mmCIF file of C-alpha atoms in Angstrom:
data_model
loop_
_atom_site.group_PDB
_atom_site.id
_atom_site.type_symbol
_atom_site.label_atom_id
_atom_site.label_comp_id
_atom_site.label_asym_id
_atom_site.label_seq_id
_atom_site.Cartn_x
_atom_site.Cartn_y
_atom_site.Cartn_z
ATOM 1 C CA MET A 513 89.045 66.839 -21.639
ATOM 2 C CA SER A 514 91.034 64.490 -23.749
ATOM 3 C CA PRO A 515 89.377 62.218 -26.293
ATOM 4 C CA ALA A 516 90.094 59.192 -24.097
ATOM 5 C CA GLY A 517 88.218 60.804 -21.187
ATOM 6 C CA LEU A 518 85.224 61.606 -23.343
ATOM 7 C CA ALA A 519 84.975 58.022 -24.443
ATOM 8 C CA VAL A 520 84.955 56.800 -20.818
ATOM 9 C CA VAL A 521 82.236 59.249 -19.916
ATOM 10 C CA GLU A 522 80.072 58.126 -22.883
ATOM 11 C CA GLU A 523 80.366 54.427 -21.851
ATOM 12 C CA VAL A 524 79.293 55.205 -18.349
ATOM 13 C CA VAL A 525 76.227 57.133 -19.542
ATOM 14 C CA GLU A 526 75.187 54.278 -21.913
ATOM 15 C CA GLU A 527 75.465 51.675 -19.142
ATOM 16 C CA ARG A 528 73.174 53.754 -16.867
ATOM 17 C CA GLU A 529 70.533 54.190 -19.649
ATOM 18 C CA GLU A 530 70.487 50.423 -20.262
ATOM 19 C CA GLN A 531 70.010 49.722 -16.576
ATOM 20 C CA GLU A 532 67.114 52.205 -16.407
ATOM 21 C CA GLU A 533 65.341 50.600 -19.452
ATOM 22 C CA GLN A 534 65.296 47.024 -17.955
ATOM 23 C CA PRO A 535 62.334 46.496 -15.431
ATOM 24 C CA GLU A 536 63.067 45.028 -12.082
ATOM 25 C CA PRO A 537 61.906 41.298 -11.762
ATOM 26 C CA ILE A 538 58.710 40.773 -9.753
ATOM 27 C CA PRO A 539 59.196 38.152 -7.099
ATOM 28 C CA GLU A 540 56.839 35.104 -7.426
ATOM 29 C CA PRO A 541 54.445 34.390 -4.500
ATOM 30 C CA ALA A 542 55.320 31.405 -2.436
ATOM 31 C CA ARG A 543 53.320 28.282 -3.437
ATOM 32 C CA ARG A 544 51.342 26.303 -0.830
ATOM 33 C CA PRO A 545 52.054 22.612 -0.786
ATOM 34 C CA ALA A 546 49.359 20.582 -2.692
ATOM 35 C CA ARG A 547 46.549 19.130 -0.471
ATOM 36 C CA ARG A 548 45.707 15.480 -0.694
ATOM 37 C CA ARG A 549 42.125 15.094 -1.994
ATOM 38 C CA GLY A 550 39.608 12.256 -1.161
ATOM 39 C CA ARG A 551 40.959 11.348 2.156
ATOM 40 C CA THR A 552 37.962 12.696 4.126
ATOM 41 C CA ALA A 553 35.443 11.038 1.836
ATOM 42 C CA LEU A 554 37.278 7.722 2.125
ATOM 43 C CA LEU A 555 37.182 7.943 5.906
ATOM 44 C CA ILE A 556 33.412 8.646 5.894
ATOM 45 C CA CYS A 557 32.650 5.734 3.554
ATOM 46 C CA THR A 558 34.790 3.354 5.604
ATOM 47 C CA ALA A 559 33.012 4.397 8.801
ATOM 48 C CA ALA A 560 29.570 3.832 7.138
ATOM 49 C CA VAL A 561 30.531 0.335 5.968
ATOM 50 C CA LEU A 562 31.903 -0.562 9.324
ATOM 51 C CA GLY A 563 28.698 0.700 10.991
ATOM 52 C CA LEU A 564 26.473 -1.365 8.656
ATOM 53 C CA VAL A 565 28.536 -4.529 9.275
ATOM 54 C CA ALA A 566 28.498 -3.976 13.027
ATOM 55 C CA GLY A 567 24.694 -3.464 12.952
ATOM 56 C CA THR A 568 24.112 -6.616 10.946
ATOM 57 C CA CYS A 569 26.260 -8.717 13.215
ATOM 58 C CA THR A 570 24.541 -7.360 16.296
ATOM 59 C CA GLY A 571 21.091 -8.158 14.825
ATOM 60 C CA TYR A 572 22.169 -11.743 14.129
ATOM 61 C CA LEU A 573 23.503 -12.104 17.661
ATOM 62 C CA VAL A 574 20.297 -10.745 19.242
ATOM 63 C CA GLN A 575 18.101 -13.040 17.107
ATOM 64 C CA ALA A 576 20.281 -16.034 17.815
ATOM 65 C CA ASP A 577 19.740 -15.510 21.604
ATOM 66 C CA ARG A 578 15.971 -15.431 21.313
ATOM 67 C CA THR A 579 13.712 -18.465 21.747
ATOM 68 C CA PRO A 580 12.279 -19.646 18.423
ATOM 69 C CA THR A 581 8.606 -18.715 17.889
ATOM 70 C CA GLN A 582 6.407 -21.830 17.639
ATOM 71 C CA LEU A 583 4.480 -22.067 14.355
ATOM 72 C CA PRO A 584 0.756 -22.812 14.341
ATOM 73 C CA PRO A 585 -0.232 -26.418 13.577
ATOM 74 C CA LEU A 586 -0.987 -27.202 10.006
ATOM 75 C CA SER A 587 -3.984 -29.350 10.832
ATOM 76 C CA GLN A 588 -7.207 -27.467 11.725
ATOM 77 C CA PRO A 589 -9.884 -28.692 14.058
ATOM 78 C CA VAL A 590 -12.601 -30.747 12.406
ATOM 79 C CA LEU A 591 -15.975 -28.963 12.197
ATOM 80 C CA ASN A 592 -19.060 -30.979 12.980
ATOM 81 C CA GLN A 593 -21.455 -31.174 10.084
ATOM 82 C CA SER A 594 -24.891 -29.867 10.847
ATOM 83 C CA THR A 595 -27.770 -32.346 10.821
ATOM 84 C CA GLY A 596 -31.202 -31.980 9.362
ATOM 85 C CA LYS A 597 -32.666 -31.335 5.964
ATOM 86 C CA GLY A 598 -31.221 -28.781 3.648
ATOM 87 C CA PRO A 599 -33.283 -25.994 2.059
ATOM 88 C CA GLU A 600 -35.854 -26.996 -0.469
ATOM 89 C CA PRO A 601 -34.891 -26.213 -4.102
ATOM 90 C CA LEU A 602 -36.572 -23.166 -5.618
ATOM 91 C CA SER A 603 -39.669 -23.823 -7.682
ATOM 92 C CA ALA A 604 -39.900 -22.947 -11.317
ATOM 93 C CA ALA A 605 -41.864 -19.858 -10.363
ATOM 94 C CA GLN A 606 -39.108 -18.671 -8.017
ATOM 95 C CA ASP A 607 -36.027 -19.767 -10.005
ATOM 96 C CA ARG A 608 -35.727 -17.511 -13.033
ATOM 97 C CA LYS A 609 -33.069 -19.741 -14.646
ATOM 98 C CA VAL A 610 -35.432 -22.689 -14.659
ATOM 99 C CA ARG A 611 -38.092 -20.597 -16.430
ATOM 100 C CA THR A 612 -35.845 -19.073 -19.079
ATOM 101 C CA ASP A 613 -34.173 -22.402 -19.897
ATOM 102 C CA GLY A 614 -37.544 -24.004 -20.492
ATOM 103 C CA ASP A 615 -40.068 -23.316 -23.287
ATOM 104 C CA LEU A 616 -39.502 -19.605 -23.906
ATOM 105 C CA ARG A 617 -42.842 -19.317 -25.761
ATOM 106 C CA LYS A 618 -44.694 -19.866 -22.470
ATOM 107 C CA LEU A 619 -43.228 -16.579 -21.107
ATOM 108 C CA LEU A 620 -44.765 -14.518 -23.930
ATOM 109 C CA LEU A 621 -47.920 -12.499 -23.218
ATOM 110 C CA LYS A 622 -51.097 -14.322 -24.152
ATOM 111 C CA LYS A 623 -53.233 -13.033 -27.052
ATOM 112 C CA PRO A 624 -55.921 -10.764 -25.533
ATOM 113 C CA ALA A 625 -59.594 -11.712 -25.924
ATOM 114 C CA GLY A 626 -61.089 -10.649 -29.178
ATOM 115 C CA ALA A 627 -57.718 -10.381 -30.933
ATOM 116 C CA LYS A 628 -57.050 -12.431 -34.035
ATOM 117 C CA ASP A 629 -53.986 -13.739 -35.785
ATOM 118 C CA THR A 630 -52.061 -11.447 -38.047
ATOM 119 C CA ASP A 631 -51.989 -11.884 -41.825
ATOM 120 C CA TRP A 632 -48.388 -12.910 -41.538
ATOM 121 C CA GLU A 633 -47.027 -15.555 -39.173
ATOM 122 C CA PRO A 634 -43.851 -14.532 -37.313
ATOM 123 C CA GLY A 635 -41.409 -17.379 -37.202
ATOM 124 C CA ASP A 636 -42.272 -21.034 -37.356
ATOM 125 C CA ASP A 637 -44.569 -22.294 -34.565
ATOM 126 C CA GLY A 638 -43.568 -19.397 -32.400
ATOM 127 C CA TRP A 639 -39.796 -19.752 -32.996
ATOM 128 C CA MET A 640 -37.356 -17.752 -35.030
ATOM 129 C CA ASP A 641 -34.078 -19.351 -36.002
ATOM 130 C CA LEU A 642 -30.897 -17.422 -36.654
ATOM 131 C CA ALA A 643 -31.529 -16.877 -40.325
ATOM 132 C CA GLU A 644 -35.125 -15.664 -39.771
ATOM 133 C CA TYR A 645 -34.135 -13.314 -36.955
ATOM 134 C CA ALA A 646 -31.295 -11.833 -39.072
ATOM 135 C CA GLU A 647 -33.878 -10.962 -41.745
ATOM 136 C CA VAL A 648 -35.519 -8.327 -39.436
ATOM 137 C CA TYR A 649 -32.387 -6.164 -39.777
ATOM 138 C CA GLU A 650 -31.744 -3.748 -42.632
ATOM 139 C CA LYS A 651 -28.586 -5.656 -43.560
ATOM 140 C CA PRO A 652 -29.306 -9.340 -42.904
ATOM 141 C CA ALA A 653 -25.910 -10.577 -44.042
ATOM 142 C CA ASP A 654 -24.021 -8.331 -41.628
ATOM 143 C CA ALA A 655 -26.510 -9.012 -38.880
ATOM 144 C CA PHE A 656 -26.090 -12.795 -39.346
ATOM 145 C CA GLY A 657 -22.365 -12.616 -38.646
ATOM 146 C CA ASP A 658 -22.878 -10.312 -35.656
ATOM 147 C CA LEU A 659 -25.454 -12.654 -34.159
ATOM 148 C CA VAL A 660 -23.215 -15.659 -34.602
ATOM 149 C CA ALA A 661 -20.330 -13.801 -32.869
ATOM 150 C CA GLY A 662 -22.794 -12.665 -30.198
ATOM 151 C CA GLU A 663 -23.759 -16.282 -29.367
ATOM 152 C CA TYR A 664 -27.376 -16.105 -30.527
ATOM 153 C CA ARG A 665 -29.329 -18.950 -28.922
ATOM 154 C CA ARG A 666 -33.012 -18.680 -29.911
ATOM 155 C CA ALA A 667 -35.972 -16.328 -30.244
ATOM 156 C CA ALA A 668 -39.629 -16.858 -29.297
ATOM 157 C CA VAL A 669 -42.208 -14.605 -30.996
ATOM 158 C CA THR A 670 -45.913 -13.947 -30.973
ATOM 159 C CA ALA A 671 -48.236 -11.449 -32.731
ATOM 160 C CA TRP A 672 -51.898 -10.472 -32.893
ATOM 161 C CA ASP A 673 -54.261 -7.967 -34.480
ATOM 162 C CA THR A 674 -56.892 -6.080 -32.468
ATOM 163 C CA GLY A 675 -58.371 -4.363 -35.528
ATOM 164 C CA ASP A 676 -57.009 -0.903 -34.632
ATOM 165 C CA GLN A 677 -53.514 -2.049 -33.798
ATOM 166 C CA THR A 678 -51.013 -4.814 -34.596
ATOM 167 C CA VAL A 679 -48.675 -6.097 -31.787
ATOM 168 C CA GLU A 680 -45.535 -8.211 -32.151
ATOM 169 C CA ILE A 681 -43.456 -9.412 -29.187
ATOM 170 C CA ARG A 682 -40.000 -11.063 -29.411
ATOM 171 C CA LEU A 683 -37.960 -12.658 -26.691
ATOM 172 C CA VAL A 684 -34.415 -13.094 -27.962
ATOM 173 C CA GLN A 685 -32.036 -15.216 -25.902
ATOM 174 C CA PHE A 686 -28.181 -15.272 -26.081
ATOM 175 C CA ARG A 687 -25.791 -17.812 -24.548
ATOM 176 C CA GLN A 688 -23.495 -15.090 -23.066
ATOM 177 C CA GLU A 689 -20.554 -17.430 -22.399
ATOM 178 C CA GLU A 690 -17.963 -14.888 -23.507
ATOM 179 C CA GLU A 691 -19.720 -11.513 -23.788
ATOM 180 C CA TYR A 692 -22.778 -9.756 -22.394
ATOM 181 C CA LYS A 693 -24.632 -9.506 -25.692
ATOM 182 C CA ALA A 694 -28.158 -8.916 -24.317
ATOM 183 C CA ALA A 695 -27.270 -5.512 -22.857
ATOM 184 C CA GLU A 696 -25.324 -4.534 -26.001
ATOM 185 C CA GLU A 697 -28.251 -5.499 -28.282
ATOM 186 C CA THR A 698 -30.596 -3.468 -26.125
ATOM 187 C CA ASP A 699 -28.387 -0.364 -26.254
ATOM 188 C CA ASP A 700 -27.977 -0.588 -30.055
ATOM 189 C CA SER A 701 -31.713 -0.898 -30.676
ATOM 190 C CA ARG A 702 -32.578 1.837 -28.197
ATOM 191 C CA TYR A 703 -30.076 4.343 -29.651
ATOM 192 C CA TRP A 704 -31.293 3.618 -33.177
ATOM 193 C CA ALA A 705 -34.968 4.056 -32.335
ATOM 194 C CA ASP A 706 -34.321 7.121 -30.234
ATOM 195 C CA SER A 707 -32.501 8.744 -33.112
ATOM 196 C CA LEU A 708 -35.693 8.950 -35.226
ATOM 197 C CA GLU A 709 -37.220 12.420 -35.540
ATOM 198 C CA ASP A 710 -40.162 13.442 -33.422
ATOM 199 C CA THR A 711 -39.847 10.564 -30.914
ATOM 200 C CA ASP A 712 -40.818 10.513 -27.208
ATOM 201 C CA SER A 713 -39.221 8.021 -24.792
ATOM 202 C CA TRP A 714 -39.795 6.939 -21.173
ATOM 203 C CA PRO A 715 -37.926 4.417 -18.957
ATOM 204 C CA ILE A 716 -39.599 1.101 -18.136
ATOM 205 C CA PRO A 717 -40.026 0.720 -14.338
ATOM 206 C CA GLY A 718 -37.999 -2.076 -12.794
ATOM 207 C CA THR A 719 -35.394 -2.258 -15.580
ATOM 208 C CA ALA A 720 -31.888 -0.925 -15.873
ATOM 209 C CA LYS A 721 -32.044 0.488 -19.376
ATOM 210 C CA GLY A 722 -35.521 -0.473 -20.602
ATOM 211 C CA THR A 723 -37.217 2.138 -22.736
ATOM 212 C CA VAL A 724 -40.541 2.680 -24.514
ATOM 213 C CA LEU A 725 -40.523 4.903 -27.541
ATOM 214 C CA VAL A 726 -43.470 6.490 -29.354
ATOM 215 C CA HIS A 727 -42.872 7.842 -32.884
ATOM 216 C CA ASN A 728 -45.175 10.757 -33.367
ATOM 217 C CA ARG A 729 -44.519 11.133 -37.083
ATOM 218 C CA PRO A 730 -46.092 8.430 -39.304
ATOM 219 C CA GLN A 731 -43.884 6.053 -41.238
ATOM 220 C CA SER A 732 -44.364 5.750 -45.009
ATOM 221 C CA GLU A 733 -43.604 2.805 -47.268
ATOM 222 C CA PRO A 734 -44.429 2.389 -50.947
ATOM 223 C CA GLY A 735 -47.739 0.567 -51.392
ATOM 224 C CA TYR A 736 -48.858 1.061 -47.796
ATOM 225 C CA GLU A 737 -50.859 3.637 -45.934
ATOM 226 C CA PRO A 738 -48.853 5.843 -43.516
ATOM 227 C CA TYR A 739 -48.775 4.192 -40.106
ATOM 228 C CA TYR A 740 -47.641 5.098 -36.588
ATOM 229 C CA GLU A 741 -45.286 3.023 -34.528
ATOM 230 C CA ALA A 742 -44.318 2.520 -30.893
ATOM 231 C CA ARG A 743 -41.824 0.050 -29.458
ATOM 232 C CA ALA A 744 -40.365 -1.161 -26.176
ATOM 233 C CA ILE A 745 -36.805 -2.387 -25.721
ATOM 234 C CA ALA A 746 -35.373 -3.975 -22.567
ATOM 235 C CA HIS A 747 -33.372 -6.945 -21.331
ATOM 236 C CA ARG A 748 -33.245 -9.120 -18.273
ATOM 237 C CA GLY A 749 -30.341 -11.474 -17.884
ATOM 238 C CA ASP A 750 -29.693 -13.188 -21.199
ATOM 239 C CA ILE A 751 -33.042 -12.274 -22.810
ATOM 240 C CA VAL A 752 -33.795 -9.203 -24.921
ATOM 241 C CA LEU A 753 -37.401 -7.975 -25.060
ATOM 242 C CA ALA A 754 -38.672 -6.173 -28.173
ATOM 243 C CA ILE A 755 -42.293 -5.049 -28.605
ATOM 244 C CA PHE A 756 -43.620 -3.416 -31.759
ATOM 245 C CA VAL A 757 -47.068 -1.754 -32.014
ATOM 246 C CA THR A 758 -48.283 -0.324 -35.321
ATOM 247 C CA SER A 759 -51.518 1.566 -36.025
ATOM 248 C CA LEU A 760 -53.084 3.869 -38.550
ATOM 249 C CA LYS A 761 -53.718 6.214 -35.682
ATOM 250 C CA PRO A 762 -51.282 7.788 -33.177
ATOM 251 C CA ILE A 763 -50.317 5.437 -30.348
ATOM 252 C CA ASP A 764 -50.336 6.649 -26.758
ATOM 253 C CA LYS A 765 -47.706 5.988 -24.121
ATOM 254 C CA LYS A 766 -50.071 3.891 -21.927
ATOM 255 C CA THR A 767 -50.613 1.235 -24.573
ATOM 256 C CA ILE A 768 -46.952 0.404 -25.177
ATOM 257 C CA MET A 769 -45.927 0.900 -21.514
ATOM 258 C CA ASP A 770 -48.598 -1.511 -20.285
ATOM 259 C CA LEU A 771 -47.426 -4.215 -22.677
ATOM 260 C CA ALA A 772 -43.778 -3.707 -21.690
ATOM 261 C CA VAL A 773 -44.433 -3.806 -17.907
ATOM 262 C CA ARG A 774 -46.640 -6.915 -18.093
ATOM 263 C CA GLN A 775 -44.128 -8.738 -20.328
ATOM 264 C CA MET A 776 -41.143 -7.903 -18.123
ATOM 265 C CA GLU A 777 -43.044 -9.229 -15.094
ATOM 266 C CA ARG A 778 -43.170 -12.669 -16.723
ATOM 267 C CA LEU A 779 -39.362 -12.720 -17.069
#
């Protein structure tokens, strides 16, 4: 083969190799036409709005065809006033407010037969003013402010000595125009007394929170013989009851309970 023929054969072989090296193009899949979005939602919203408008219009038309409901008359029939006398006012014995607004000292238990006055006089002519009553507390200055805020009104007091025992009774009254101080004062005194060691307590019949307490352990103060103490704490309405019994001998429950029950009956 001549050199020219060899050159032709080589060109043909090179063209075939180039064709074999190039990959055949992959045909692209046919694209679906884009779908319009939101058309269905728009149709649903439009139908809902039209339904609401149609329902409202129908309601107005139905109501307009109805006969108006007649309203009841503003004036009411006149009631005939009963004739005859009204109930009689309560007596002082029946109306507790009349009794407690009067002389509070008259509600205190009377001194028993054979008893004598104590060596010390509680209050002035049976009354304790705000300053005197604050002195019975351990911290008079603080108590004075609390009593003023608690609307302290007055306190009646009595005391006697039977020889074996000394008894003091206080009736403390609060105005109670803004707060229920009587119940709060009763709770504070009861919790304090009940916190003392070796103390027995019993509820006072006929009261909500009334309590009598007997301290079985004698109290000791410098310059005095050890003494036993019992007390009663209760309230009724705006009045706080406090009874103190002291003795050189142990005090039984019956003594303090009897005083508490009889005093509460007078309130």
